[in-house]
PDB file of C-alpha atoms and ligand atoms in Angstrom:
ATOM      1  CA  UNK A   1      15.182  -1.923  12.387  1.00 78.00           C
ATOM      2  CA  UNK A   2      13.055  -0.204  15.008  1.00 86.00           C
ATOM      3  CA  UNK A   3       9.894   0.284  13.007  1.00 92.00           C
ATOM      4  CA  UNK A   4       6.929  -1.952  13.880  1.00 93.00           C
ATOM      5  CA  UNK A   5       3.870  -1.429  11.754  1.00 93.00           C
ATOM      6  CA  UNK A   6       1.518  -2.533  14.552  1.00 94.00           C
ATOM      7  CA  UNK A   7       1.800   0.979  16.066  1.00 95.00           C
ATOM      8  CA  UNK A   8       0.332   2.484  12.884  1.00 97.00           C
ATOM      9  CA  UNK A   9      -2.046  -0.229  11.646  1.00 98.00           C
ATOM     10  CA  UNK A  10      -5.341   1.129  10.367  1.00 98.00           C
ATOM     11  CA  UNK A  11      -4.280   4.781  10.400  1.00 98.00           C
ATOM     12  CA  UNK A  12      -5.250   7.199   7.592  1.00 98.00           C
ATOM     13  CA  UNK A  13      -2.228   6.200   5.514  1.00 98.00           C
ATOM     14  CA  UNK A  14      -3.065   2.485   5.797  1.00 98.00           C
ATOM     15  CA  UNK A  15      -6.696   3.109   4.871  1.00 98.00           C
ATOM     16  CA  UNK A  16      -5.672   5.084   1.783  1.00 98.00           C
ATOM     17  CA  UNK A  17      -3.043   2.522   0.682  1.00 98.00           C
ATOM     18  CA  UNK A  18      -5.246  -0.509   1.291  1.00 98.00           C
ATOM     19  CA  UNK A  19      -8.334   0.998  -0.324  1.00 98.00           C
ATOM     20  CA  UNK A  20      -6.352   1.756  -3.489  1.00 98.00           C
ATOM     21  CA  UNK A  21      -4.807  -1.743  -3.397  1.00 98.00           C
ATOM     22  CA  UNK A  22      -8.286  -3.255  -3.134  1.00 98.00           C
ATOM     23  CA  UNK A  23      -9.301  -1.436  -6.333  1.00 98.00           C
ATOM     24  CA  UNK A  24      -6.163  -2.657  -8.097  1.00 98.00           C
ATOM     25  CA  UNK A  25      -7.037  -6.267  -7.201  1.00 98.00           C
ATOM     26  CA  UNK A  26     -10.650  -5.751  -8.330  1.00 98.00           C
ATOM     27  CA  UNK A  27      -9.631  -4.261 -11.686  1.00 98.00           C
ATOM     28  CA  UNK A  28      -7.037  -6.999 -12.283  1.00 98.00           C
ATOM     29  CA  UNK A  29      -9.637  -9.652 -11.492  1.00 98.00           C
ATOM     30  CA  UNK A  30     -11.750  -8.577 -14.464  1.00 98.00           C
ATOM     31  CA  UNK A  31      -9.526 -10.845 -16.552  1.00 98.00           C
ATOM     32  CA  UNK A  32      -9.197 -14.562 -15.838  1.00 98.00           C
ATOM     33  CA  UNK A  33      -5.418 -14.660 -16.335  1.00 98.00           C
ATOM     34  CA  UNK A  34      -3.559 -15.049 -13.028  1.00 98.00           C
ATOM     35  CA  UNK A  35      -1.534 -12.301 -11.426  1.00 98.00           C
ATOM     36  CA  UNK A  36       1.341 -12.408  -8.952  1.00 98.00           C
ATOM     37  CA  UNK A  37       1.408 -10.042  -5.995  1.00 98.00           C
ATOM     38  CA  UNK A  38       4.845  -9.210  -4.544  1.00 98.00           C
ATOM     39  CA  UNK A  39       5.090  -7.331  -1.239  1.00 98.00           C
ATOM     40  CA  UNK A  40       8.719  -6.333  -0.531  1.00 98.00           C
ATOM     41  CA  UNK A  41       8.071  -4.892   2.970  1.00 98.00           C
ATOM     42  CA  UNK A  42       5.070  -6.908   4.077  1.00 98.00           C
ATOM     43  CA  UNK A  43       4.787  -6.428   7.864  1.00 98.00           C
ATOM     44  CA  UNK A  44       2.980  -9.117   9.903  1.00 98.00           C
ATOM     45  CA  UNK A  45      -0.098  -9.282   7.685  1.00 98.00           C
ATOM     46  CA  UNK A  46      -2.807  -8.956  10.317  1.00 97.00           C
ATOM     47  CA  UNK A  47      -3.151  -6.557  13.274  1.00 98.00           C
ATOM     48  CA  UNK A  48      -4.999  -6.578  16.594  1.00 97.00           C
ATOM     49  CA  UNK A  49      -6.187  -3.005  17.153  1.00 97.00           C
ATOM     50  CA  UNK A  50      -6.823  -3.850  20.810  1.00 97.00           C
ATOM     51  CA  UNK A  51      -3.238  -5.094  21.195  1.00 95.00           C
ATOM     52  CA  UNK A  52      -0.574  -3.250  23.148  1.00 94.00           C
ATOM     53  CA  UNK A  53       1.155  -1.560  20.190  1.00 94.00           C
ATOM     54  CA  UNK A  54      -1.921  -0.286  18.316  1.00 94.00           C
ATOM     55  CA  UNK A  55      -3.547   0.796  21.597  1.00 93.00           C
ATOM     56  CA  UNK A  56      -0.540   2.837  22.636  1.00 93.00           C
ATOM     57  CA  UNK A  57      -0.843   5.203  19.667  1.00 96.00           C
ATOM     58  CA  UNK A  58      -4.555   4.838  18.881  1.00 95.00           C
ATOM     59  CA  UNK A  59      -3.792   5.998  15.331  1.00 97.00           C
ATOM     60  CA  UNK A  60      -6.509   3.741  13.930  1.00 97.00           C
ATOM     61  CA  UNK A  61      -9.146   5.849  15.696  1.00 97.00           C
ATOM     62  CA  UNK A  62      -8.481   8.616  13.140  1.00 97.00           C
ATOM     63  CA  UNK A  63      -8.316   6.044  10.334  1.00 98.00           C
ATOM     64  CA  UNK A  64     -10.370   2.902   9.893  1.00 98.00           C
ATOM     65  CA  UNK A  65     -12.575   3.660  12.938  1.00 97.00           C
ATOM     66  CA  UNK A  66     -13.956   6.701  11.129  1.00 97.00           C
ATOM     67  CA  UNK A  67     -15.007   4.648   8.095  1.00 97.00           C
ATOM     68  CA  UNK A  68     -16.351   1.811  10.232  1.00 95.00           C
ATOM     69  CA  UNK A  69     -18.956   4.203  11.650  1.00 83.00           C
ATOM     70  CA  UNK A  70     -19.800   5.952   8.363  1.00 87.00           C
ATOM     71  CA  UNK A  71     -23.313   5.427   7.039  1.00 84.00           C
ATOM     72  CA  UNK A  72     -22.821   6.209   3.371  1.00 87.00           C
ATOM     73  CA  UNK A  73     -19.999   4.519   1.469  1.00 92.00           C
ATOM     74  CA  UNK A  74     -19.117   4.568  -2.197  1.00 96.00           C
ATOM     75  CA  UNK A  75     -19.625   1.118  -3.762  1.00 96.00           C
ATOM     76  CA  UNK A  76     -15.933   1.059  -4.676  1.00 97.00           C
ATOM     77  CA  UNK A  77     -15.068   0.827  -0.968  1.00 97.00           C
ATOM     78  CA  UNK A  78     -17.028  -2.439  -0.544  1.00 96.00           C
ATOM     79  CA  UNK A  79     -14.224  -4.919  -1.261  1.00 98.00           C
ATOM     80  CA  UNK A  80     -11.923  -3.205   1.213  1.00 98.00           C
ATOM     81  CA  UNK A  81     -14.558  -2.931   3.940  1.00 97.00           C
ATOM     82  CA  UNK A  82     -15.796  -6.489   3.359  1.00 97.00           C
ATOM     83  CA  UNK A  83     -12.252  -7.760   3.928  1.00 98.00           C
ATOM     84  CA  UNK A  84     -12.286  -6.029   7.323  1.00 98.00           C
ATOM     85  CA  UNK A  85     -15.827  -7.216   8.080  1.00 97.00           C
ATOM     86  CA  UNK A  86     -14.701 -10.798   7.406  1.00 98.00           C
ATOM     87  CA  UNK A  87     -12.118 -10.441  10.194  1.00 98.00           C
ATOM     88  CA  UNK A  88     -14.669  -8.928  12.588  1.00 98.00           C
ATOM     89  CA  UNK A  89     -17.821 -11.001  12.110  1.00 97.00           C
ATOM     90  CA  UNK A  90     -19.472  -9.692  15.305  1.00 96.00           C
ATOM     91  CA  UNK A  91     -19.369  -6.119  13.951  1.00 94.00           C
ATOM     92  CA  UNK A  92     -16.884  -4.886  16.583  1.00 96.00           C
ATOM     93  CA  UNK A  93     -13.790  -3.465  14.905  1.00 98.00           C
ATOM     94  CA  UNK A  94     -10.774  -5.254  16.380  1.00 98.00           C
ATOM     95  CA  UNK A  95      -8.705  -6.943  13.652  1.00 98.00           C
ATOM     96  CA  UNK A  96      -7.264  -5.041  10.721  1.00 98.00           C
ATOM     97  CA  UNK A  97      -5.746  -6.585   7.569  1.00 98.00           C
ATOM     98  CA  UNK A  98      -2.282  -5.533   6.474  1.00 98.00           C
ATOM     99  CA  UNK A  99      -1.480  -5.632   2.780  1.00 98.00           C
ATOM    100  CA  UNK A 100      -0.743  -9.424   2.881  1.00 98.00           C
ATOM    101  CA  UNK A 101      -4.120 -10.367   4.373  1.00 98.00           C
ATOM    102  CA  UNK A 102      -5.933  -7.934   2.068  1.00 98.00           C
ATOM    103  CA  UNK A 103      -4.171  -9.481  -0.939  1.00 98.00           C
ATOM    104  CA  UNK A 104      -4.995 -12.968   0.331  1.00 98.00           C
ATOM    105  CA  UNK A 105      -8.685 -12.130   0.621  1.00 98.00           C
ATOM    106  CA  UNK A 106      -8.968 -10.242  -2.670  1.00 98.00           C
ATOM    107  CA  UNK A 107      -7.021 -12.635  -4.890  1.00 98.00           C
ATOM    108  CA  UNK A 108      -8.273 -15.816  -6.580  1.00 98.00           C
ATOM    109  CA  UNK A 109      -7.242 -19.468  -6.631  1.00 98.00           C
ATOM    110  CA  UNK A 110      -5.113 -18.935  -9.753  1.00 98.00           C
ATOM    111  CA  UNK A 111      -3.160 -15.953  -8.277  1.00 98.00           C
ATOM    112  CA  UNK A 112       0.130 -16.149  -6.341  1.00 98.00           C
ATOM    113  CA  UNK A 113       1.441 -14.062  -3.425  1.00 98.00           C
ATOM    114  CA  UNK A 114       5.099 -13.537  -2.506  1.00 98.00           C
ATOM    115  CA  UNK A 115       5.425 -11.716   0.808  1.00 98.00           C
ATOM    116  CA  UNK A 116       8.771 -10.529   2.117  1.00 98.00           C
ATOM    117  CA  UNK A 117       9.547  -9.246   5.610  1.00 98.00           C
ATOM    118  CA  UNK A 118      13.063  -8.716   6.986  1.00 97.00           C
ATOM    119  CA  UNK A 119      12.342  -8.224  10.696  1.00 96.00           C
ATOM    120  CA  UNK A 120      12.799 -11.749  12.135  1.00 95.00           C
ATOM    121  CA  UNK A 121       9.990 -11.526  14.673  1.00 95.00           C
ATOM    122  CA  UNK A 122       7.527  -9.888  12.270  1.00 96.00           C
ATOM    123  CA  UNK A 123       8.545 -12.413   9.606  1.00 97.00           C
ATOM    124  CA  UNK A 124       7.631 -15.266  11.952  1.00 97.00           C
ATOM    125  CA  UNK A 125       4.268 -13.660  12.724  1.00 97.00           C
ATOM    126  CA  UNK A 126       3.656 -13.169   9.015  1.00 98.00           C
ATOM    127  CA  UNK A 127       4.344 -16.865   8.398  1.00 98.00           C
ATOM    128  CA  UNK A 128       1.903 -17.832  11.152  1.00 98.00           C
ATOM    129  CA  UNK A 129      -0.755 -15.454   9.864  1.00 98.00           C
ATOM    130  CA  UNK A 130      -0.487 -16.764   6.289  1.00 98.00           C
ATOM    131  CA  UNK A 131      -0.171 -20.460   7.241  1.00 97.00           C
ATOM    132  CA  UNK A 132      -2.349 -22.901   5.348  1.00 95.00           C
ATOM    133  CA  UNK A 133      -2.753 -20.862   2.157  1.00 97.00           C
ATOM    134  CA  UNK A 134      -0.834 -22.688  -0.565  1.00 96.00           C
ATOM    135  CA  UNK A 135      -0.905 -19.681  -2.893  1.00 98.00           C
ATOM    136  CA  UNK A 136       1.322 -17.739  -0.484  1.00 98.00           C
ATOM    137  CA  UNK A 137       5.114 -17.852  -0.172  1.00 98.00           C
ATOM    138  CA  UNK A 138       6.680 -15.936   2.723  1.00 98.00           C
ATOM    139  CA  UNK A 139      10.311 -14.793   2.342  1.00 98.00           C
ATOM    140  CA  UNK A 140      12.436 -13.435   5.183  1.00 97.00           C
ATOM    141  CA  UNK A 141      14.991 -11.555   3.106  1.00 97.00           C
ATOM    142  CA  UNK A 142      16.056  -8.058   2.095  1.00 98.00           C
ATOM    143  CA  UNK A 143      13.100  -6.155   0.608  1.00 98.00           C
ATOM    144  CA  UNK A 144      15.233  -4.102  -1.767  1.00 98.00           C
ATOM    145  CA  UNK A 145      16.334  -7.304  -3.484  1.00 98.00           C
ATOM    146  CA  UNK A 146      12.783  -8.437  -4.282  1.00 98.00           C
ATOM    147  CA  UNK A 147      12.704  -7.158  -7.912  1.00 98.00           C
ATOM    148  CA  UNK A 148      15.979  -8.974  -8.672  1.00 97.00           C
ATOM    149  CA  UNK A 149      15.063 -12.096  -6.717  1.00 98.00           C
ATOM    150  CA  UNK A 150      11.491 -12.631  -7.878  1.00 98.00           C
ATOM    151  CA  UNK A 151      11.028 -11.057 -11.332  1.00 98.00           C
ATOM    152  CA  UNK A 152      10.035 -12.343 -13.793  1.00 98.00           C
ATOM    153  CA  UNK A 153       7.310 -14.539 -12.319  1.00 98.00           C
ATOM    154  CA  UNK A 154       5.545 -17.342 -14.204  1.00 98.00           C
ATOM    155  CA  UNK A 155       2.408 -15.151 -14.104  1.00 98.00           C
ATOM    156  CA  UNK A 156       2.514 -12.478 -16.832  1.00 97.00           C
ATOM    157  CA  UNK A 157       0.735  -9.880 -14.708  1.00 98.00           C
ATOM    158  CA  UNK A 158       2.602  -8.684 -11.613  1.00 98.00           C
ATOM    159  CA  UNK A 159       1.854  -6.130  -8.904  1.00 98.00           C
ATOM    160  CA  UNK A 160       4.815  -5.143  -6.724  1.00 98.00           C
ATOM    161  CA  UNK A 161       4.062  -3.154  -3.557  1.00 98.00           C
ATOM    162  CA  UNK A 162       7.051  -1.238  -2.151  1.00 98.00           C
ATOM    163  CA  UNK A 163       6.115  -0.004   1.315  1.00 98.00           C
ATOM    164  CA  UNK A 164       9.253   0.570   3.414  1.00 98.00           C
ATOM    165  CA  UNK A 165       9.227   2.138   6.888  1.00 97.00           C
ATOM    166  CA  UNK A 166      11.105   5.339   5.834  1.00 96.00           C
ATOM    167  CA  UNK A 167      13.387   5.161   8.841  1.00 92.00           C
ATOM    168  CA  UNK A 168      16.430   5.996   6.734  1.00 92.00           C
ATOM    169  CA  UNK A 169      17.166   9.041   4.600  1.00 90.00           C
ATOM    170  CA  UNK A 170      17.865   7.081   1.415  1.00 96.00           C
ATOM    171  CA  UNK A 171      14.605   5.158   1.237  1.00 97.00           C
ATOM    172  CA  UNK A 172      12.883   7.437  -1.312  1.00 98.00           C
ATOM    173  CA  UNK A 173      15.890   7.004  -3.605  1.00 98.00           C
ATOM    174  CA  UNK A 174      15.863   3.239  -3.034  1.00 98.00           C
ATOM    175  CA  UNK A 175      12.199   3.113  -4.028  1.00 98.00           C
ATOM    176  CA  UNK A 176      13.058   4.712  -7.377  1.00 98.00           C
ATOM    177  CA  UNK A 177      15.955   2.285  -7.809  1.00 98.00           C
ATOM    178  CA  UNK A 178      13.658  -0.695  -7.116  1.00 98.00           C
ATOM    179  CA  UNK A 179      11.090   0.727  -9.575  1.00 98.00           C
ATOM    180  CA  UNK A 180      13.765   0.975 -12.272  1.00 98.00           C
ATOM    181  CA  UNK A 181      14.979  -2.552 -11.549  1.00 98.00           C
ATOM    182  CA  UNK A 182      11.456  -3.944 -11.730  1.00 98.00           C
ATOM    183  CA  UNK A 183      10.786  -2.301 -15.107  1.00 98.00           C
ATOM    184  CA  UNK A 184      14.164  -3.294 -16.458  1.00 98.00           C
ATOM    185  CA  UNK A 185      13.297  -6.929 -15.716  1.00 98.00           C
ATOM    186  CA  UNK A 186       9.612  -6.870 -16.732  1.00 97.00           C
ATOM    187  CA  UNK A 187       8.482  -3.677 -18.426  1.00 97.00           C
ATOM    188  CA  UNK A 188       4.768  -4.200 -17.773  1.00 97.00           C
ATOM    189  CA  UNK A 189       5.145  -4.719 -13.982  1.00 98.00           C
ATOM    190  CA  UNK A 190       2.685  -2.657 -12.000  1.00 98.00           C
ATOM    191  CA  UNK A 191       4.736  -1.074  -9.219  1.00 98.00           C
ATOM    192  CA  UNK A 192       2.974   0.621  -6.310  1.00 98.00           C
ATOM    193  CA  UNK A 193       5.148   2.785  -4.041  1.00 98.00           C
ATOM    194  CA  UNK A 194       3.782   4.230  -0.815  1.00 98.00           C
ATOM    195  CA  UNK A 195       5.435   7.384   0.590  1.00 98.00           C
ATOM    196  CA  UNK A 196       4.824   9.746   3.528  1.00 98.00           C
ATOM    197  CA  UNK A 197       3.996  13.406   2.954  1.00 97.00           C
ATOM    198  CA  UNK A 198       6.180  15.266   5.414  1.00 95.00           C
ATOM    199  CA  UNK A 199       9.142  17.109   3.970  1.00 91.00           C
ATOM    200  CA  UNK A 200       8.133  18.888   0.752  1.00 91.00           C
ATOM    201  CA  UNK A 201      11.743  19.470  -0.371  1.00 91.00           C
ATOM    202  CA  UNK A 202      12.574  15.761  -0.222  1.00 93.00           C
ATOM    203  CA  UNK A 203       9.384  14.957  -2.078  1.00 96.00           C
ATOM    204  CA  UNK A 204      10.202  17.411  -4.863  1.00 96.00           C
ATOM    205  CA  UNK A 205      13.425  15.503  -5.506  1.00 97.00           C
ATOM    206  CA  UNK A 206      11.527  12.187  -5.360  1.00 98.00           C
ATOM    207  CA  UNK A 207       9.017  13.378  -7.982  1.00 98.00           C
ATOM    208  CA  UNK A 208      11.879  14.510 -10.239  1.00 98.00           C
ATOM    209  CA  UNK A 209      13.622  11.146  -9.895  1.00 98.00           C
ATOM    210  CA  UNK A 210      10.366   9.344 -10.651  1.00 98.00           C
ATOM    211  CA  UNK A 211       9.779  11.486 -13.747  1.00 97.00           C
ATOM    212  CA  UNK A 212      13.258  10.454 -14.964  1.00 97.00           C
ATOM    213  CA  UNK A 213      12.692   6.749 -14.138  1.00 97.00           C
ATOM    214  CA  UNK A 214      12.106   4.079 -16.759  1.00 96.00           C
ATOM    215  CA  UNK A 215       8.445   3.584 -15.762  1.00 97.00           C
ATOM    216  CA  UNK A 216       6.307   3.514 -18.913  1.00 96.00           C
ATOM    217  CA  UNK A 217       3.454   5.376 -17.132  1.00 97.00           C
ATOM    218  CA  UNK A 218       3.200   6.714 -13.599  1.00 98.00           C
ATOM    219  CA  UNK A 219       0.039   7.799 -11.809  1.00 98.00           C
ATOM    220  CA  UNK A 220       0.327   9.793  -8.562  1.00 98.00           C
ATOM    221  CA  UNK A 221      -2.433   9.807  -5.921  1.00 98.00           C
ATOM    222  CA  UNK A 222      -2.185  11.670  -2.625  1.00 98.00           C
ATOM    223  CA  UNK A 223      -4.361  12.034   0.450  1.00 98.00           C
ATOM    224  CA  UNK A 224      -3.784  14.808   2.989  1.00 98.00           C
ATOM    225  CA  UNK A 225      -5.267  14.986   6.479  1.00 98.00           C
ATOM    226  CA  UNK A 226      -3.399  18.209   7.366  1.00 97.00           C
ATOM    227  CA  UNK A 227      -2.006  21.016   5.197  1.00 94.00           C
ATOM    228  CA  UNK A 228       1.448  20.020   3.931  1.00 91.00           C
ATOM    229  CA  UNK A 229       3.204  22.810   5.809  1.00 88.00           C
ATOM    230  CA  UNK A 230       4.684  21.019   8.837  1.00 88.00           C
ATOM    231  CA  UNK A 231       7.534  18.619   8.073  1.00 89.00           C
ATOM    232  CA  UNK A 232       7.520  17.197  11.616  1.00 89.00           C
ATOM    233  CA  UNK A 233       4.192  15.346  11.295  1.00 93.00           C
ATOM    234  CA  UNK A 234       2.584  12.913   8.865  1.00 95.00           C
ATOM    235  CA  UNK A 235       0.430  15.320   6.865  1.00 97.00           C
ATOM    236  CA  UNK A 236      -0.745  12.608   4.536  1.00 98.00           C
ATOM    237  CA  UNK A 237       0.621  10.014   2.168  1.00 98.00           C
ATOM    238  CA  UNK A 238       0.943   9.219  -1.474  1.00 98.00           C
ATOM    239  CA  UNK A 239       1.050   6.310  -3.877  1.00 98.00           C
ATOM    240  CA  UNK A 240       2.728   6.251  -7.227  1.00 98.00           C
ATOM    241  CA  UNK A 241       1.523   3.473  -9.477  1.00 98.00           C
ATOM    242  CA  UNK A 242       3.293   2.500 -12.658  1.00 98.00           C
ATOM    243  CA  UNK A 243       1.225   0.841 -15.402  1.00 98.00           C
ATOM    244  CA  UNK A 244      -2.009   1.320 -13.411  1.00 98.00           C
ATOM    245  CA  UNK A 245      -4.976  -0.792 -14.475  1.00 98.00           C
ATOM    246  CA  UNK A 246      -7.482   0.728 -16.861  1.00 97.00           C
ATOM    247  CA  UNK A 247     -10.176   2.562 -14.882  1.00 97.00           C
ATOM    248  CA  UNK A 248      -8.145   3.191 -11.713  1.00 98.00           C
ATOM    249  CA  UNK A 249      -7.597   6.897 -12.364  1.00 98.00           C
ATOM    250  CA  UNK A 250     -11.342   7.556 -12.733  1.00 98.00           C
ATOM    251  CA  UNK A 251     -12.165   5.513  -9.644  1.00 98.00           C
ATOM    252  CA  UNK A 252      -9.608   7.417  -7.569  1.00 98.00           C
ATOM    253  CA  UNK A 253     -11.045  10.734  -8.726  1.00 98.00           C
ATOM    254  CA  UNK A 254     -14.369   9.581  -7.266  1.00 97.00           C
ATOM    255  CA  UNK A 255     -13.034   7.949  -4.104  1.00 97.00           C
ATOM    256  CA  UNK A 256     -10.465  10.465  -2.909  1.00 98.00           C
ATOM    257  CA  UNK A 257     -12.769  13.460  -2.319  1.00 97.00           C
ATOM    258  CA  UNK A 258     -14.904  11.203  -0.102  1.00 97.00           C
ATOM    259  CA  UNK A 259     -11.833   9.819   1.663  1.00 97.00           C
ATOM    260  CA  UNK A 260     -10.385  13.300   2.243  1.00 97.00           C
ATOM    261  CA  UNK A 261     -13.684  14.376   3.761  1.00 96.00           C
ATOM    262  CA  UNK A 262     -13.930  11.253   5.911  1.00 96.00           C
ATOM    263  CA  UNK A 263     -10.329  11.234   7.176  1.00 97.00           C
ATOM    264  CA  UNK A 264      -9.323  14.918   7.113  1.00 97.00           C
ATOM    265  CA  UNK A 265      -8.147  16.154  10.525  1.00 97.00           C
ATOM    266  CA  UNK A 266      -7.173  19.834  10.512  1.00 95.00           C
ATOM    267  CA  UNK A 267      -7.824  19.882   6.737  1.00 94.00           C
ATOM    268  CA  UNK A 268      -8.400  17.110   4.181  1.00 94.00           C
ATOM    269  CA  UNK A 269      -7.036  17.260   0.642  1.00 97.00           C
ATOM    270  CA  UNK A 270      -6.232  15.044  -2.317  1.00 98.00           C
ATOM    271  CA  UNK A 271      -4.800  14.962  -5.817  1.00 98.00           C
ATOM    272  CA  UNK A 272      -4.563  12.519  -8.703  1.00 98.00           C
ATOM    273  CA  UNK A 273      -2.333  13.253 -11.689  1.00 98.00           C
ATOM    274  CA  UNK A 274       0.211  11.709 -14.044  1.00 98.00           C
ATOM    275  CA  UNK A 275       3.886  12.034 -13.158  1.00 97.00           C
ATOM    276  CA  UNK A 276       4.716  10.205 -16.362  1.00 96.00           C
ATOM    277  CA  UNK A 277       2.253  10.033 -19.248  1.00 93.00           C
ATOM    278  CA  UNK A 278       2.577   7.051 -21.561  1.00 83.00           C
ATOM    279  CA  UNK A 279       5.988   6.917 -23.313  1.00 77.00           C
TER     280      UNK A 279
HETATM  281  C1  SAM B   1       5.184   0.113   6.446  1.00 90.96           C
HETATM  282  S1  SAM B   1       5.517  -1.503   7.042  1.00 90.96           S
HETATM  283  C2  SAM B   1       4.692  -2.525   5.895  1.00 90.96           C
HETATM  284  C3  SAM B   1       3.208  -2.505   5.952  1.00 90.96           C
HETATM  285  C4  SAM B   1       2.506  -3.462   5.016  1.00 90.96           C
HETATM  286  N1  SAM B   1       2.989  -3.343   3.656  1.00 90.96           N
HETATM  287  C5  SAM B   1       1.025  -3.210   5.044  1.00 90.96           C
HETATM  288  O1  SAM B   1       0.515  -2.393   4.263  1.00 90.96           O
HETATM  289  O2  SAM B   1       0.332  -3.862   5.847  1.00 90.96           O
HETATM  290  C6  SAM B   1       7.197  -1.728   6.608  1.00 90.96           C
HETATM  291  C7  SAM B   1       7.756  -3.101   6.974  1.00 90.96           C
HETATM  292  O3  SAM B   1       9.053  -3.231   6.373  1.00 90.96           O
HETATM  293  C8  SAM B   1       9.882  -3.996   7.218  1.00 90.96           C
HETATM  294  N2  SAM B   1      11.270  -3.725   6.806  1.00 90.96           N
HETATM  295  C9  SAM B   1      12.097  -2.730   7.210  1.00 90.96           C
HETATM  296  N3  SAM B   1      13.245  -2.757   6.499  1.00 90.96           N
HETATM  297  C10 SAM B   1      13.131  -3.780   5.624  1.00 90.96           C
HETATM  298  C11 SAM B   1      13.972  -4.298   4.596  1.00 90.96           C
HETATM  299  N4  SAM B   1      15.146  -3.744   4.346  1.00 90.96           N
HETATM  300  N5  SAM B   1      13.532  -5.350   3.879  1.00 90.96           N
HETATM  301  C12 SAM B   1      12.319  -5.903   4.130  1.00 90.96           C
HETATM  302  N6  SAM B   1      11.471  -5.473   5.078  1.00 90.96           N
HETATM  303  C13 SAM B   1      11.876  -4.419   5.821  1.00 90.96           C
HETATM  304  C14 SAM B   1       9.501  -3.540   8.608  1.00 90.96           C
HETATM  305  O4  SAM B   1       9.847  -4.523   9.569  1.00 90.96           O
HETATM  306  C15 SAM B   1       7.977  -3.341   8.458  1.00 90.96           C
HETATM  307  O5  SAM B   1       7.297  -4.497   8.842  1.00 90.96           O
END
């Protein structure tokens, strides 16, 4: 396990993933009933952009730093940006929330968070960063076992984020396997899978596997910062979301053109479509 998310915190892929997550939490919060949030590959939860790892790559400068300076923002970006503002009360961008901290800020007293991180050191940091919040349970186990270990939850509504490091060749296939396991246990689970856009051939296979999965509905959203013609770099990233909340598709159609314009490097692009329509 070599991957450390601190090198990439706040980059274009994080901004895209976390902005979409923030909308999922907002749409779920329209109903009083509690939801559970499961994060199978959680990272440390909170990042110091001035720290050694983030400074060495400076990836966040082409990500969250661009939005931090922007003058005009769509209202739908407010929850996400307010979560970052809360960590940086003096207005200087230094701390960036990972998915655990974002979920902590955008969930309610009745909601529950289960955060899993396998890397022992990152797991310890995650525990420290989440300490004191009784709604949060931190697990230091194998992320791929999360659907089996934690579903069903007492809460009827569940969001499961699957966000592995993609260090190994089989991780796209394992995402589909975890998606199938989650739906086999609780059909209405909302599963969110993040994936890198690099190798188009591998992605084609991934899309086919997803289309053959047991997900009742599957929305695909992608953000490109370069044309997808160079498999050696991160051209952009995607999210597939099973059982997305009502309204998310329309919101993404409004947000993604703005995001592509704000974060595009050699060329911004986006798409939103259904990999699986309701079945
Ligand atoms: C992309 S990062 C997660 C970022 C986080 N979800 C966020 O948005 O802030 C992937 C994380 O998965 C962890 N990891 C790698 N292999 C794992 C496994 N098999 N089970 C659980 N966690 C794993 C890595 O240590 C890393 O912290």
